[in-house]
Amino acid sequence: MSSFSKAGHLVSLLNKSDFKILKVFASSLKNRQVLNLTTLSQYSSLGQGLIEHHLERLVKFGLISKSNLGYTLLVTGLDIYVLKILSNKNIITALGPQVGIGKEAEVYLARDSSDQNRVLKMFRLGRSSFKQIKRKRDVNTAINSWLLLNIDTAKKEYDILTNLKDSSNSFPNPLCRSFHCIVMDAIYGNRLSDTENLNDPELVFDRIIDNITIAYHKGYINGDLNEYNILVDDDNVSILDWPQAVKIDAINADAVLTRDIQNITKYFSKKFGIEKDSHKIIGNVKRNASKT
Ligand SMILES: Nc1ncnc2c1ncn2[C@@H]1O[C@H](COP(=O)(O)OP(=O)(O)O)[C@@H](O)[C@H]1O
Ligand SMILES: [Mg+2]
């Protein structure tokens, strides 16, 4: 079971006091790496005897860890806390299966109170490098800086998606962010990488370039544009995955745009036999973006 499906199950097992404690951990993440009994008791308003009982449960469930320095929040603990917030606010009422796993996130299907499909993108940045950090001595600090990195990355993608929101239907529509989780509308379609046949590959190609142009006009270059970050549904395209986007005035903007466009032209050439001049397209993107 991945850590997040475990989280879905655990939400129902935890009680009010357990969540009070998770809230203390989550709210102090930025300032404190490790919390001791006195601090936890003070901020949760639970007496020391009671709090020890709950901390033991949270350790047993794998939501926090205990060391001789004190207690530290683990990623499943933050997952659970986020799920609880989202369900209290009726932003999601049911959690579905995992629909995607990418380089930096796990993506889950969810429902809201009016039965609309949503997805939760839970950031899991640095999974492998974190394993190396974990081997080092300061495990507690490593865990929390890893959580903070994921929160910052979620915030970055959420802000970019919010800026792109009204410019096209081909970017994920962000609904809210909580810590390291972005809630978005679910997009239908398959990854371009999994799509063997397209009705009209030329049209799909043009739509991808049109949306790169729209994003460029809004000031962003995706920076990780490839067949895994594009969903296609008939001839409609969606371009996902924006946390690494660079601003068009960044020093490396031209290199990033060139790489993005070349990824797409090479892919369409190899897979669908469509030959395009990437340099011409790059010129068009810049020219058309300034006109739109
Ligand atoms: N809004 C969405 N609707 C449907 N599926 C999505 C959505 N966002 C992401 N996915 C799925 O999850 C996968 C990983 O998401 P992505 O944003 O690319 O994160 P990563 O940074 O981990 O690559 C995607 O390839 C896609 O299959
Ligand atoms: Mg991706």
Tab-separated table of C-alpha atoms and ligand atoms in Angstrom:
chain	number	residue	atom	x	y	z
A	1	MET	CA	0.000	0.000	0.000
A	2	SER	CA	1.478	3.402	-0.873
A	3	SER	CA	1.739	5.886	1.959
A	4	PHE	CA	-1.246	7.848	0.735
A	5	SER	CA	-3.809	5.048	0.482
A	6	LYS	CA	-2.713	4.166	3.978
A	7	ALA	CA	-3.491	7.777	4.894
A	8	GLY	CA	-7.035	7.478	3.542
A	9	HIS	CA	-7.657	4.485	5.769
A	10	LEU	CA	-6.054	6.057	8.818
A	11	VAL	CA	-8.175	9.218	8.716
A	12	SER	CA	-11.133	7.166	9.919
A	13	LEU	CA	-9.137	5.610	12.761
A	14	LEU	CA	-7.949	8.856	14.306
A	15	ASN	CA	-9.866	10.906	16.851
A	16	LYS	CA	-10.100	14.583	17.696
A	17	SER	CA	-7.106	14.606	20.046
A	18	ASP	CA	-4.920	12.813	17.485
A	19	PHE	CA	-5.750	15.540	14.954
A	20	LYS	CA	-5.106	18.286	17.514
A	21	ILE	CA	-1.585	16.942	17.860
A	22	LEU	CA	-1.060	16.619	14.097
A	23	LYS	CA	-2.233	20.210	13.799
A	24	VAL	CA	0.451	21.369	16.240
A	25	PHE	CA	3.115	19.574	14.182
A	26	ALA	CA	1.802	20.924	10.866
A	27	SER	CA	1.469	24.505	12.110
A	28	SER	CA	4.980	24.607	13.535
A	29	LEU	CA	6.678	22.908	10.568
A	30	LYS	CA	8.340	26.089	9.346
A	31	ASN	CA	9.905	27.004	12.680
A	32	ARG	CA	10.597	23.825	14.598
A	33	GLN	CA	12.039	20.542	13.446
A	34	VAL	CA	11.409	18.534	16.587
A	35	LEU	CA	8.765	19.050	19.281
A	36	ASN	CA	9.055	17.953	22.893
A	37	LEU	CA	6.302	16.832	25.246
A	38	THR	CA	5.944	20.194	26.990
A	39	THR	CA	5.500	22.119	23.737
A	40	LEU	CA	3.073	19.561	22.347
A	41	SER	CA	1.041	19.579	25.519
A	42	GLN	CA	0.947	23.374	25.674
A	43	TYR	CA	-0.133	23.917	22.056
A	44	SER	CA	-2.625	21.060	21.895
A	45	SER	CA	-4.108	21.832	25.337
A	46	LEU	CA	-3.883	18.139	26.181
A	47	GLY	CA	-2.479	17.152	29.587
A	48	GLN	CA	0.912	15.416	29.619
A	49	GLY	CA	-0.510	11.984	30.503
A	50	LEU	CA	-3.115	12.103	27.741
A	51	ILE	CA	-0.703	13.417	25.177
A	52	GLU	CA	1.756	10.587	25.754
A	53	HIS	CA	-0.993	8.080	25.029
A	54	HIS	CA	-1.896	9.823	21.751
A	55	LEU	CA	1.728	10.272	20.703
A	56	GLU	CA	2.275	6.572	21.178
A	57	ARG	CA	-0.668	5.861	18.841
A	58	LEU	CA	0.654	8.285	16.225
A	59	VAL	CA	4.100	6.673	16.385
A	60	LYS	CA	2.496	3.226	16.048
A	61	PHE	CA	0.516	4.339	12.962
A	62	GLY	CA	3.719	5.684	11.367
A	63	LEU	CA	2.568	9.321	11.383
A	64	ILE	CA	5.281	10.733	13.617
A	65	SER	CA	8.655	9.474	14.747
A	66	LYS	CA	10.242	9.544	18.184
A	67	SER	CA	13.895	10.109	18.932
A	68	ASN	CA	15.793	11.146	22.026
A	69	LEU	CA	15.364	14.771	20.899
A	70	GLY	CA	11.561	14.605	20.696
A	71	TYR	CA	8.846	13.935	18.124
A	72	THR	CA	8.829	14.677	14.366
A	73	LEU	CA	6.043	14.686	11.799
A	74	LEU	CA	6.356	12.102	8.994
A	75	VAL	CA	4.956	12.449	5.478
A	76	THR	CA	1.999	10.119	6.148
A	77	GLY	CA	1.154	12.286	9.160
A	78	LEU	CA	1.018	15.354	6.943
A	79	ASP	CA	-0.991	13.429	4.297
A	80	ILE	CA	-3.564	12.508	6.921
A	81	TYR	CA	-3.764	16.013	8.281
A	82	VAL	CA	-4.306	17.416	4.774
A	83	LEU	CA	-6.994	14.833	4.021
A	84	LYS	CA	-8.781	15.756	7.228
A	85	ILE	CA	-8.702	19.478	6.379
A	86	LEU	CA	-9.999	18.814	2.856
A	87	SER	CA	-12.786	16.575	4.086
A	88	ASN	CA	-13.794	18.962	6.915
A	89	LYS	CA	-14.154	21.701	4.316
A	90	ASN	CA	-16.115	19.343	2.017
A	91	ILE	CA	-13.524	19.934	-0.684
A	92	ILE	CA	-13.256	16.180	-0.983
A	93	THR	CA	-15.696	13.654	0.385
A	94	ALA	CA	-14.223	10.421	-0.996
A	95	LEU	CA	-10.799	9.259	-1.966
A	96	GLY	CA	-10.357	7.093	-5.062
A	97	PRO	CA	-7.494	5.148	-6.594
A	98	GLN	CA	-4.131	6.476	-7.582
A	99	VAL	CA	-4.345	7.721	-11.178
A	100	GLY	CA	-0.808	8.734	-11.778
A	101	ILE	CA	2.650	8.548	-10.457
A	102	GLY	CA	5.191	10.874	-11.927
A	103	LYS	CA	8.685	11.952	-11.102
A	104	GLU	CA	7.697	14.203	-8.247
A	105	ALA	CA	4.176	13.405	-7.154
A	106	GLU	CA	1.505	10.828	-6.510
A	107	VAL	CA	-1.861	11.717	-8.008
A	108	TYR	CA	-5.147	10.385	-6.601
A	109	LEU	CA	-8.706	10.565	-7.828
A	110	ALA	CA	-11.194	12.057	-5.349
A	111	ARG	CA	-14.823	13.212	-5.265
A	112	ASP	CA	-16.275	16.384	-3.854
A	113	SER	CA	-19.652	16.880	-2.147
A	114	SER	CA	-21.437	17.314	-5.482
A	115	ASP	CA	-19.871	14.138	-6.892
A	116	GLN	CA	-17.453	15.961	-9.163
A	117	ASN	CA	-14.192	14.189	-9.925
A	118	ARG	CA	-11.128	15.894	-8.540
A	119	VAL	CA	-7.523	14.911	-8.292
A	120	LEU	CA	-5.116	15.383	-5.423
A	121	LYS	CA	-1.516	15.913	-6.440
A	122	MET	CA	0.611	15.026	-3.421
A	123	PHE	CA	4.213	16.104	-3.802
A	124	ARG	CA	6.876	13.497	-3.156
A	125	LEU	CA	9.897	15.395	-4.367
A	126	GLY	CA	13.314	14.006	-3.611
A	127	ARG	CA	12.133	10.499	-2.765
A	128	SER	CA	15.439	8.913	-3.742
A	129	SER	CA	17.750	11.652	-2.518
A	130	PHE	CA	15.792	11.596	0.727
A	131	LYS	CA	16.730	7.962	1.226
A	132	GLN	CA	20.350	9.090	1.164
A	133	ILE	CA	19.657	11.933	3.595
A	134	LYS	CA	17.928	9.466	5.890
A	135	ARG	CA	21.110	7.441	6.205
A	136	LYS	CA	22.839	10.473	7.647
A	137	ARG	CA	22.608	11.271	11.318
A	138	ASP	CA	20.171	14.156	11.507
A	139	VAL	CA	17.082	12.242	10.387
A	140	ASN	CA	14.566	14.572	12.031
A	141	THR	CA	15.850	17.702	10.364
A	142	ALA	CA	16.034	15.869	7.059
A	143	ILE	CA	12.397	14.765	7.266
A	144	ASN	CA	11.101	18.225	7.943
A	145	SER	CA	13.184	19.998	5.360
A	146	TRP	CA	11.938	17.400	2.895
A	147	LEU	CA	8.342	18.218	3.871
A	148	LEU	CA	9.039	21.939	3.512
A	149	LEU	CA	10.544	21.405	0.062
A	150	ASN	CA	7.381	19.600	-1.007
A	151	ILE	CA	5.140	22.300	0.456
A	152	ASP	CA	7.113	25.020	-1.356
A	153	THR	CA	6.943	23.111	-4.637
A	154	ALA	CA	3.177	22.607	-4.334
A	155	LYS	CA	2.832	26.323	-3.643
A	156	LYS	CA	4.914	27.163	-6.700
A	157	GLU	CA	2.847	24.974	-9.042
A	158	TYR	CA	-0.415	26.185	-7.527
A	159	ASP	CA	0.556	29.837	-8.116
A	160	ILE	CA	1.554	29.148	-11.716
A	161	LEU	CA	-1.653	27.204	-12.441
A	162	THR	CA	-3.659	30.041	-10.903
A	163	ASN	CA	-1.933	32.516	-13.215
A	164	LEU	CA	-2.559	30.295	-16.252
A	165	LYS	CA	-6.115	29.480	-15.246
A	166	ASP	CA	-8.218	31.739	-17.467
A	167	SER	CA	-5.982	31.636	-20.507
A	168	SER	CA	-6.819	28.139	-21.794
A	169	ASN	CA	-8.779	24.993	-20.943
A	170	SER	CA	-5.666	22.968	-21.629
A	171	PHE	CA	-3.988	23.573	-18.274
A	172	PRO	CA	-5.080	21.850	-15.051
A	173	ASN	CA	-7.647	23.917	-13.184
A	174	PRO	CA	-6.421	24.389	-9.593
A	175	LEU	CA	-9.066	24.528	-6.840
A	176	CYS	CA	-6.988	24.858	-3.702
A	177	ARG	CA	-3.729	23.934	-2.046
A	178	SER	CA	-3.174	22.537	1.399
A	179	PHE	CA	0.445	22.057	2.506
A	180	HIS	CA	2.043	19.686	-0.060
A	181	CYS	CA	-1.220	18.885	-1.876
A	182	ILE	CA	-2.908	20.593	-4.824
A	183	VAL	CA	-6.573	19.845	-5.513
A	184	MET	CA	-7.432	20.115	-9.210
A	185	ASP	CA	-10.216	19.232	-11.589
A	186	ALA	CA	-9.706	15.747	-12.981
A	187	ILE	CA	-8.729	15.738	-16.634
A	188	TYR	CA	-9.870	12.941	-18.928
A	189	GLY	CA	-7.452	11.483	-21.394
A	190	ASN	CA	-4.380	9.337	-21.746
A	191	ARG	CA	-0.779	10.283	-21.581
A	192	LEU	CA	0.562	11.056	-25.036
A	193	SER	CA	3.287	8.485	-24.282
A	194	ASP	CA	0.621	5.755	-23.970
A	195	THR	CA	-1.285	6.788	-27.102
A	196	GLU	CA	-0.468	4.688	-30.151
A	197	ASN	CA	-2.842	6.331	-32.637
A	198	LEU	CA	-4.149	9.848	-32.999
A	199	ASN	CA	-7.001	10.808	-35.358
A	200	ASP	CA	-5.152	13.882	-36.450
A	201	PRO	CA	-1.607	14.077	-35.099
A	202	GLU	CA	-0.961	17.349	-36.930
A	203	LEU	CA	-3.899	18.989	-35.123
A	204	VAL	CA	-2.732	17.628	-31.762
A	205	PHE	CA	0.762	18.937	-32.443
A	206	ASP	CA	-0.636	22.385	-33.335
A	207	ARG	CA	-2.743	22.466	-30.173
A	208	ILE	CA	0.292	21.685	-28.041
A	209	ILE	CA	2.224	24.519	-29.683
A	210	ASP	CA	-0.774	26.885	-29.346
A	211	ASN	CA	-0.824	26.222	-25.607
A	212	ILE	CA	2.921	26.633	-25.257
A	213	THR	CA	2.389	30.006	-26.933
A	214	ILE	CA	-0.428	30.923	-24.535
A	215	ALA	CA	1.707	29.988	-21.516
A	216	TYR	CA	4.624	31.956	-22.981
A	217	HIS	CA	2.366	34.964	-23.347
A	218	LYS	CA	1.442	34.558	-19.661
A	219	GLY	CA	5.148	34.571	-18.872
A	220	TYR	CA	5.919	30.860	-18.424
A	221	ILE	CA	7.828	28.076	-20.134
A	222	ASN	CA	6.896	24.623	-18.826
A	223	GLY	CA	10.464	23.347	-18.618
A	224	ASP	CA	9.524	19.661	-18.507
A	225	LEU	CA	7.437	19.360	-21.635
A	226	ASN	CA	7.394	15.803	-22.893
A	227	GLU	CA	4.984	12.995	-23.840
A	228	TYR	CA	4.453	12.062	-20.154
A	229	ASN	CA	3.190	15.523	-19.200
A	230	ILE	CA	0.638	15.800	-22.006
A	231	LEU	CA	-2.790	14.164	-21.812
A	232	VAL	CA	-4.808	13.649	-24.989
A	233	ASP	CA	-8.515	12.998	-25.328
A	234	ASP	CA	-9.473	12.741	-29.008
A	235	ASP	CA	-7.846	15.854	-30.400
A	236	ASN	CA	-7.907	17.783	-27.119
A	237	VAL	CA	-4.693	18.247	-25.230
A	238	SER	CA	-3.843	19.106	-21.626
A	239	ILE	CA	-0.415	20.185	-20.533
A	240	LEU	CA	0.385	19.157	-16.967
A	241	ASP	CA	3.156	19.520	-14.464
A	242	TRP	CA	4.277	23.118	-13.997
A	243	PRO	CA	6.318	23.402	-10.771
A	244	GLN	CA	9.636	23.621	-12.610
A	245	ALA	CA	8.351	26.256	-15.078
A	246	VAL	CA	10.700	29.155	-15.728
A	247	LYS	CA	9.775	32.761	-16.362
A	248	ILE	CA	10.309	33.997	-19.909
A	249	ASP	CA	12.796	36.605	-18.680
A	250	ALA	CA	14.939	34.014	-16.864
A	251	ILE	CA	18.534	33.806	-17.955
A	252	ASN	CA	18.075	30.250	-19.297
A	253	ALA	CA	14.615	30.874	-20.822
A	254	ASP	CA	15.686	30.377	-24.450
A	255	ALA	CA	17.484	27.137	-23.680
A	256	VAL	CA	14.479	25.806	-21.755
A	257	LEU	CA	12.021	26.758	-24.505
A	258	THR	CA	14.270	25.152	-27.117
A	259	ARG	CA	14.476	21.927	-25.119
A	260	ASP	CA	10.689	21.832	-24.611
A	261	ILE	CA	9.921	22.387	-28.294
A	262	GLN	CA	12.573	19.931	-29.446
A	263	ASN	CA	11.189	17.256	-27.111
A	264	ILE	CA	7.853	17.604	-28.875
A	265	THR	CA	9.104	17.878	-32.450
A	266	LYS	CA	11.364	14.832	-31.947
A	267	TYR	CA	8.545	12.823	-30.401
A	268	PHE	CA	6.081	13.619	-33.204
A	269	SER	CA	8.714	12.829	-35.797
A	270	LYS	CA	9.592	9.448	-34.263
A	271	LYS	CA	6.063	8.358	-33.361
A	272	PHE	CA	3.835	9.909	-36.039
A	273	GLY	CA	6.262	10.749	-38.840
A	274	ILE	CA	5.506	14.463	-38.648
A	275	GLU	CA	8.513	16.628	-39.455
A	276	LYS	CA	8.586	20.172	-38.072
A	277	ASP	CA	11.305	22.784	-37.962
A	278	SER	CA	11.822	23.441	-34.260
A	279	HIS	CA	13.682	26.725	-34.797
A	280	LYS	CA	10.834	28.102	-36.880
A	281	ILE	CA	8.353	27.030	-34.189
A	282	ILE	CA	10.376	28.691	-31.434
A	283	GLY	CA	10.362	31.920	-33.448
A	284	ASN	CA	6.590	31.618	-33.974
A	285	VAL	CA	5.925	30.968	-30.285
A	286	LYS	CA	7.738	34.153	-29.319
A	287	ARG	CA	6.232	36.242	-32.113
A	288	ASN	CA	2.670	34.989	-31.635
A	289	ALA	CA	2.885	35.269	-27.854
A	290	SER	CA	3.658	38.957	-28.179
A	291	LYS	CA	0.602	39.380	-30.458
A	292	THR	CA	-1.936	37.492	-28.293
B	1	LIG	N1	-5.506	16.970	-13.258
B	1	LIG	C1	-5.211	15.696	-13.566
B	1	LIG	N2	-6.194	14.868	-14.036
B	1	LIG	C2	-5.914	13.584	-14.361
B	1	LIG	N3	-4.700	13.014	-14.230
B	1	LIG	C3	-3.683	13.772	-13.764
B	1	LIG	C4	-3.883	15.150	-13.412
B	1	LIG	N4	-2.708	15.634	-12.963
B	1	LIG	C5	-1.825	14.634	-13.035
B	1	LIG	N5	-2.388	13.506	-13.526
B	1	LIG	C6	-1.733	12.190	-13.731
B	1	LIG	O1	-0.671	12.033	-12.803
B	1	LIG	C7	0.588	11.928	-13.473
B	1	LIG	C8	1.651	12.689	-12.679
B	1	LIG	O2	1.302	14.053	-12.603
B	1	LIG	P1	2.339	15.216	-12.902
B	1	LIG	O3	1.640	16.523	-12.688
B	1	LIG	O4	2.980	15.001	-14.218
B	1	LIG	O5	3.380	15.008	-11.697
B	1	LIG	P2	4.917	14.564	-11.660
B	1	LIG	O6	5.649	15.795	-11.291
B	1	LIG	O7	4.980	13.557	-10.569
B	1	LIG	O8	5.325	14.023	-13.002
B	1	LIG	C9	0.337	12.474	-14.878
B	1	LIG	O9	1.188	11.915	-15.831
B	1	LIG	C10	-1.110	12.083	-15.135
B	1	LIG	O10	-1.174	10.729	-15.552
B	2	MG	MG	4.933	14.683	-14.826
